[in-house]
Amino acid sequence: MKDGQKSNSSGIPDPRQKYQILVECAPDPIFLVNAVTQEIVEINEQGCEMLGYSEAELEGSDVLDLHPQKNSDEYRDLFSQIQKKQQLRTREL
């Protein structure tokens, strides 16, 4: 286990820390969005580079502002469906 990693009594790393490592080390842009508020809650370095903004500039902003205006209704509908079904589904738009 790397220095600074927390583990439980069985020696398994803390799931939150494992998640954080996955987000930070992923080669692709990752945006974590609150499906209810549509706010970006976390973004990795690759996402920031892709958009040309800092993490501080993007976190808390409305994810719909990042998509083409012509598709805004489609994205709004997708978030609405997620809220209604209370389940996360992956979909490429």
CSV table of N, CA, C and O in Angstrom, one decimal, residues 2 5 8 10 13 15 17 20-21 23 28 33-34 39 44 49-51 61 69 71 73-74 77 82 84 87 91:
chain,number,residue,atom,x,y,z
A,2,LYS,N,0.5,2.2,-0.8
A,2,LYS,CA,1.3,3.5,-0.9
A,2,LYS,C,1.2,4.3,0.4
A,2,LYS,O,0.2,4.2,1.1
A,5,GLN,N,-2.2,6.1,2.1
A,5,GLN,CA,-3.4,5.4,1.8
A,5,GLN,C,-4.0,4.9,3.1
A,5,GLN,O,-3.3,4.2,3.8
A,8,ASN,N,-8.9,-0.3,6.0
A,8,ASN,CA,-9.7,-0.8,7.1
A,8,ASN,C,-9.0,-1.9,7.8
A,8,ASN,O,-7.8,-2.2,7.5
A,10,SER,N,-9.1,-5.0,7.6
A,10,SER,CA,-8.7,-6.1,6.8
A,10,SER,C,-7.6,-5.8,5.8
A,10,SER,O,-7.1,-6.6,5.1
A,13,PRO,N,-7.7,-1.0,1.0
A,13,PRO,CA,-7.8,0.5,1.0
A,13,PRO,C,-9.2,1.1,1.0
A,13,PRO,O,-10.1,0.4,0.6
A,15,PRO,N,-12.5,2.7,0.1
A,15,PRO,CA,-13.1,2.8,-1.2
A,15,PRO,C,-13.1,4.3,-1.8
A,15,PRO,O,-12.9,4.5,-3.0
A,17,GLN,N,-10.8,6.5,-1.3
A,17,GLN,CA,-9.5,6.8,-1.8
A,17,GLN,C,-9.2,6.1,-3.1
A,17,GLN,O,-8.6,6.6,-4.0
A,20,GLN,N,-10.9,8.0,-5.8
A,20,GLN,CA,-10.2,9.3,-6.1
A,20,GLN,C,-9.0,9.0,-7.0
A,20,GLN,O,-8.7,9.7,-7.9
A,21,ILE,N,-8.3,7.9,-6.7
A,21,ILE,CA,-7.1,7.5,-7.5
A,21,ILE,C,-7.6,7.2,-8.9
A,21,ILE,O,-6.9,7.6,-9.9
A,23,VAL,N,-10.2,8.4,-10.6
A,23,VAL,CA,-10.6,9.6,-11.3
A,23,VAL,C,-9.3,10.4,-11.7
A,23,VAL,O,-9.2,10.8,-12.8
A,28,ASP,N,-8.7,9.4,-19.6
A,28,ASP,CA,-9.8,10.1,-20.3
A,28,ASP,C,-10.4,11.2,-19.4
A,28,ASP,O,-10.4,11.1,-18.2
A,33,VAL,N,-21.1,14.6,-12.1
A,33,VAL,CA,-22.2,15.6,-12.1
A,33,VAL,C,-23.3,15.1,-11.1
A,33,VAL,O,-23.7,14.0,-11.1
A,34,ASN,N,-23.8,16.1,-10.3
A,34,ASN,CA,-24.9,15.9,-9.5
A,34,ASN,C,-26.2,15.8,-10.4
A,34,ASN,O,-26.5,16.8,-11.0
A,39,GLU,N,-24.9,20.2,-11.5
A,39,GLU,CA,-23.6,20.9,-11.2
A,39,GLU,C,-22.5,19.9,-11.3
A,39,GLU,O,-22.6,18.7,-10.8
A,44,ASN,N,-11.5,15.7,-13.6
A,44,ASN,CA,-10.1,15.3,-13.5
A,44,ASN,C,-9.3,16.3,-14.4
A,44,ASN,O,-9.9,17.1,-15.1
A,49,GLU,N,-8.1,20.0,-19.1
A,49,GLU,CA,-7.3,20.3,-20.3
A,49,GLU,C,-8.2,20.3,-21.6
A,49,GLU,O,-8.0,21.2,-22.5
A,50,MET,N,-9.1,19.4,-21.7
A,50,MET,CA,-10.0,19.3,-22.8
A,50,MET,C,-10.8,20.6,-23.0
A,50,MET,O,-11.0,21.1,-24.1
A,51,LEU,N,-11.3,21.1,-21.9
A,51,LEU,CA,-12.1,22.3,-22.0
A,51,LEU,C,-11.4,23.6,-21.9
A,51,LEU,O,-11.9,24.7,-22.2
A,61,SER,N,-20.2,24.5,-11.6
A,61,SER,CA,-20.9,25.1,-12.8
A,61,SER,C,-21.9,24.1,-13.4
A,61,SER,O,-21.9,22.9,-13.1
A,69,GLN,N,-25.7,24.4,-27.4
A,69,GLN,CA,-27.0,24.9,-27.2
A,69,GLN,C,-28.1,24.1,-27.9
A,69,GLN,O,-29.2,23.9,-27.4
A,71,ASN,N,-28.4,21.1,-28.4
A,71,ASN,CA,-28.7,19.8,-27.8
A,71,ASN,C,-29.2,20.0,-26.3
A,71,ASN,O,-29.4,19.0,-25.6
A,73,ASP,N,-32.0,20.6,-24.8
A,73,ASP,CA,-33.2,19.9,-24.5
A,73,ASP,C,-33.0,18.5,-24.3
A,73,ASP,O,-33.5,17.8,-23.3
A,74,GLU,N,-32.2,17.9,-25.1
A,74,GLU,CA,-31.8,16.4,-25.0
A,74,GLU,C,-31.1,16.2,-23.7
A,74,GLU,O,-31.4,15.2,-23.0
A,77,ASP,N,-33.5,16.5,-20.7
A,77,ASP,CA,-34.3,15.3,-20.7
A,77,ASP,C,-33.6,14.1,-20.0
A,77,ASP,O,-34.2,13.4,-19.3
A,82,ILE,N,-33.0,10.4,-15.4
A,82,ILE,CA,-32.1,9.9,-14.3
A,82,ILE,C,-32.8,10.2,-12.9
A,82,ILE,O,-32.9,9.3,-12.1
A,84,LYS,N,-36.0,10.7,-12.3
A,84,LYS,CA,-37.2,10.0,-12.2
A,84,LYS,C,-37.0,8.5,-11.8
A,84,LYS,O,-37.7,7.9,-11.0
A,87,GLN,N,-31.8,6.1,-10.9
A,87,GLN,CA,-30.7,5.2,-11.2
A,87,GLN,C,-29.8,5.8,-12.2
A,87,GLN,O,-30.2,6.6,-13.1
A,91,ARG,N,-24.8,6.9,-21.0
A,91,ARG,CA,-25.3,7.1,-22.4
A,91,ARG,C,-24.4,8.1,-23.1
A,91,ARG,O,-24.1,9.1,-22.5
